[in-house]
Rosetta silent file (secondary structure, phi, psi, omega in degrees, C-alpha in Angstrom):
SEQUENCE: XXXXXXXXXXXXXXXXXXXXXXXXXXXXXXXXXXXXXXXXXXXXXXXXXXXXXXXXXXXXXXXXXXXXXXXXXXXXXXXXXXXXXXXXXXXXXXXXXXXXXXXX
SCORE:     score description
SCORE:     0.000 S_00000001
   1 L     0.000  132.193  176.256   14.592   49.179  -36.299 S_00000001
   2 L  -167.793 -179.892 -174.726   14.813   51.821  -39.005 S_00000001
   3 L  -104.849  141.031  121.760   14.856   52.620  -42.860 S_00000001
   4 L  -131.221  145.495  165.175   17.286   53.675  -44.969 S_00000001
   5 L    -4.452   35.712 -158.796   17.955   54.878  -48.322 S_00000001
   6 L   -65.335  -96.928 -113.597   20.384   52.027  -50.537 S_00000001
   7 L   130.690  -10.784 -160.558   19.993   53.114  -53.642 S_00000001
   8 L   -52.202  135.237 -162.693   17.806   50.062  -54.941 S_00000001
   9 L   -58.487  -33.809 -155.370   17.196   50.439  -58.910 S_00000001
  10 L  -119.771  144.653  149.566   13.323   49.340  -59.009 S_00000001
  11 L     5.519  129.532   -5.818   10.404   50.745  -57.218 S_00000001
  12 L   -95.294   31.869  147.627   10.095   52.159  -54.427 S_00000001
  13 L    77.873   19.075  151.911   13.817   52.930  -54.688 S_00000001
  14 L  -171.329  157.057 -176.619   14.773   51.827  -51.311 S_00000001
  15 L  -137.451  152.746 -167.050   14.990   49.284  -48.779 S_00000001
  16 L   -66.493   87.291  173.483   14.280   48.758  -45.292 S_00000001
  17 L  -102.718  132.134 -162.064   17.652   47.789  -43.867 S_00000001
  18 L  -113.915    1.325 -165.616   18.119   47.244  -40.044 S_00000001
  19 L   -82.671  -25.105 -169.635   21.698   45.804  -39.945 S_00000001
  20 L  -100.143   29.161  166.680   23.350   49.441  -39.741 S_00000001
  21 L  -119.031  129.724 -175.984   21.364   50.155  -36.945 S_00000001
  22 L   -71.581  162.428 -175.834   23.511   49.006  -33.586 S_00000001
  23 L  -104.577 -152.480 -153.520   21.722   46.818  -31.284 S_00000001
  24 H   -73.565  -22.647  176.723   21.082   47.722  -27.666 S_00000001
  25 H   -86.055  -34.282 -151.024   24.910   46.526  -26.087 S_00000001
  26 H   -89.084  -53.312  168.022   26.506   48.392  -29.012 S_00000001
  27 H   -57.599  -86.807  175.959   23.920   51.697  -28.057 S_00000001
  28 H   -31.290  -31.284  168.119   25.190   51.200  -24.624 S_00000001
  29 H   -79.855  -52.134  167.859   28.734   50.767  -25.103 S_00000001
  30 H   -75.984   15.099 -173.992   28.681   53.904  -26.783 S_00000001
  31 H  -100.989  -61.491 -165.839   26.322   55.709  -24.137 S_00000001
  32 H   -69.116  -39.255 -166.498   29.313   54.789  -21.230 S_00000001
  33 H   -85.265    7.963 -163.867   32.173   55.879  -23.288 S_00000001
  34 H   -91.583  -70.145 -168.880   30.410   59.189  -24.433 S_00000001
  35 H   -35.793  -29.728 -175.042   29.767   59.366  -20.064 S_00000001
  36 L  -117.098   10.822  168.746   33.130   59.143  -19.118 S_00000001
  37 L   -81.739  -18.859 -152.755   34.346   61.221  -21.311 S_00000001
  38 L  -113.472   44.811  143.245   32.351   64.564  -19.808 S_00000001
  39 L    64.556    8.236 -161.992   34.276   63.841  -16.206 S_00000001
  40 L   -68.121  149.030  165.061   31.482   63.466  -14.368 S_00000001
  41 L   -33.370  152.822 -161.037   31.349   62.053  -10.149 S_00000001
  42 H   -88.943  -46.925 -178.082   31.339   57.858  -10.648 S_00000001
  43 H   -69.094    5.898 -163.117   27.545   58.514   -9.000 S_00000001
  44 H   -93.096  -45.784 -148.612   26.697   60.913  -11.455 S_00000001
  45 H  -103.722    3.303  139.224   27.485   58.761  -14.715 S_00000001
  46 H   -44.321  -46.673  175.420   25.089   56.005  -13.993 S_00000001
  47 H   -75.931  -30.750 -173.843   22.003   57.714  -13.587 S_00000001
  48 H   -91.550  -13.785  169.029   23.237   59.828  -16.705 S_00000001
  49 H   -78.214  -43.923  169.315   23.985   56.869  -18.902 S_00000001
  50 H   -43.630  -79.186 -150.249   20.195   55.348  -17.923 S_00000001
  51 H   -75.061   -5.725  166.709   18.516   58.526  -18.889 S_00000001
  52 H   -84.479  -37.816 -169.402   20.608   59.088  -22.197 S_00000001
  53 H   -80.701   -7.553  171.724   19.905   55.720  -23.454 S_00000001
  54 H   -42.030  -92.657  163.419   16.325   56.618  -21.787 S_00000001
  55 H   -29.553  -52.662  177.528   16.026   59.626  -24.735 S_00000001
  56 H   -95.557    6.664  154.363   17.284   58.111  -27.364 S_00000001
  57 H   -50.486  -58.364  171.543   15.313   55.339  -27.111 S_00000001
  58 H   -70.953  -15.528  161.712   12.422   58.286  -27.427 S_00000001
  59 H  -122.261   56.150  172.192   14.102   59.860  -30.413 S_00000001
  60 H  -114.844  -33.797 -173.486   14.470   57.353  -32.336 S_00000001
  61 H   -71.782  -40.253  163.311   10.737   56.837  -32.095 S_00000001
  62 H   -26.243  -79.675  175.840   10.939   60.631  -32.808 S_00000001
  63 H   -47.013  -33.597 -179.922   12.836   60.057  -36.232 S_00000001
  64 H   -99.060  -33.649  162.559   10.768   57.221  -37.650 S_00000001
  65 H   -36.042  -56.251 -177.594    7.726   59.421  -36.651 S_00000001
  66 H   -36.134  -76.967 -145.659    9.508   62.672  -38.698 S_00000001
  67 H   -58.750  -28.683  175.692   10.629   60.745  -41.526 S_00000001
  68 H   -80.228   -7.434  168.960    7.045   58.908  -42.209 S_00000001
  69 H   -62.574  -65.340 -174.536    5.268   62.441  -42.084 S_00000001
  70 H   -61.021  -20.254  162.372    7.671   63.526  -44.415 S_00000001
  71 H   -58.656  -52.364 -171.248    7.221   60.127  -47.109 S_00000001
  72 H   -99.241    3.052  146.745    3.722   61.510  -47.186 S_00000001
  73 H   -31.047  -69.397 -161.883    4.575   65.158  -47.698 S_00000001
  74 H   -85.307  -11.203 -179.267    6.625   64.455  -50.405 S_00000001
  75 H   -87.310  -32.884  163.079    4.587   61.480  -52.383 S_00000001
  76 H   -65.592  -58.254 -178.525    1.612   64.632  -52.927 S_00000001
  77 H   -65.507  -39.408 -166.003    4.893   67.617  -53.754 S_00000001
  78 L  -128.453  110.827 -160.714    7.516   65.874  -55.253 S_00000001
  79 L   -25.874  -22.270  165.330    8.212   65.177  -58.847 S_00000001
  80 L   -52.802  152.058  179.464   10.622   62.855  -57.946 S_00000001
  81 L   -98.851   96.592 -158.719   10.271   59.127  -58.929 S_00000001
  82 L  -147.575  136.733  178.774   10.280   57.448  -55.080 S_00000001
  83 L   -88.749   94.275 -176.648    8.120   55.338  -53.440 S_00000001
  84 H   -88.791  -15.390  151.721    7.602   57.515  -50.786 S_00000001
  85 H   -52.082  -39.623  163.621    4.126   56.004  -49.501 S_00000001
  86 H   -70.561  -52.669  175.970    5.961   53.204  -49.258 S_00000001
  87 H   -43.725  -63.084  164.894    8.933   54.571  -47.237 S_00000001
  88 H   -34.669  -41.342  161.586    6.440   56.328  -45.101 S_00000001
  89 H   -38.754  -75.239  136.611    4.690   53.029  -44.656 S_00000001
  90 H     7.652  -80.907 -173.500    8.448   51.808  -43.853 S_00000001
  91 H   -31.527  -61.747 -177.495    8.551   54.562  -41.511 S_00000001
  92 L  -107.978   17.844  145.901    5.730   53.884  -39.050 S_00000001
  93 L  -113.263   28.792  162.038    6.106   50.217  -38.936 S_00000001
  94 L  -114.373  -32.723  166.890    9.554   50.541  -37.837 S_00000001
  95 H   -42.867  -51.331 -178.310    8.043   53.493  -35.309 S_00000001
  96 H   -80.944  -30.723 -174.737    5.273   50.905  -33.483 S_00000001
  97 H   -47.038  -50.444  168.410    8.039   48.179  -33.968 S_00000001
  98 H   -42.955  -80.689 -175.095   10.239   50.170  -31.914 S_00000001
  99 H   -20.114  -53.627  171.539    7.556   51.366  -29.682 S_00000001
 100 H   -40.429  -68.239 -154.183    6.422   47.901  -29.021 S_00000001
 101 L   -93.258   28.892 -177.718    9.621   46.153  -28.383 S_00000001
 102 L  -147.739  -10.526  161.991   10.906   48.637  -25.857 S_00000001
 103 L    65.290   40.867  169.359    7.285   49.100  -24.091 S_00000001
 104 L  -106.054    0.000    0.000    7.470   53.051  -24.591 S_00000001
């Protein structure tokens, strides 16, 4: 689950789209071939594919944490016209969503 940026014309200027985010076989499929690329012993790259998708499971949670600090940073500093209270909103319900559905 996450936010990003389209470009949308009208208030708050973006929308929460989750479709560009891969789901958990797609994050995995890309975990093993990243694994077997760095040559590692065949008992080696199990335990290191578990504890990569392990992490980024936790910085993802990381990222939607970041980015809603920064939505309310920037809706008191910056002159732009963004809903960023909203993004930020955005932000941290895609953060417990996460949290939630992965029981971290």
């Amino acid at each position: 689950v996450s936010t990003q940026s389209t470009g949308t014309p009208s208030y708050p200027y973006f929308n929460r789209d989750r479709s560009f985010i891969p789901d958990e076989d797609k994050r995995r499929e890309m975990v093993v071939r990243y694994v077997r690329r760095l040559d590692l012993p065949v008992a080696q790259q199990k335990v290191t594919e578990e504890k990569i998708m392990e992490y980024s499971e936790k910085f993802m949670l990381a990222a939607h944490f970041l980015h809603g600090c920064w939505g309310i940073v920037q809706a008191d500093v910056s002159e732009l016209q963004f809903g960023y209270l909203e993004y930020s909103l955005a932000c941290f319900q895609a953060y417990f969503e996460h949290k939630i559905l992965n029981n971290l």
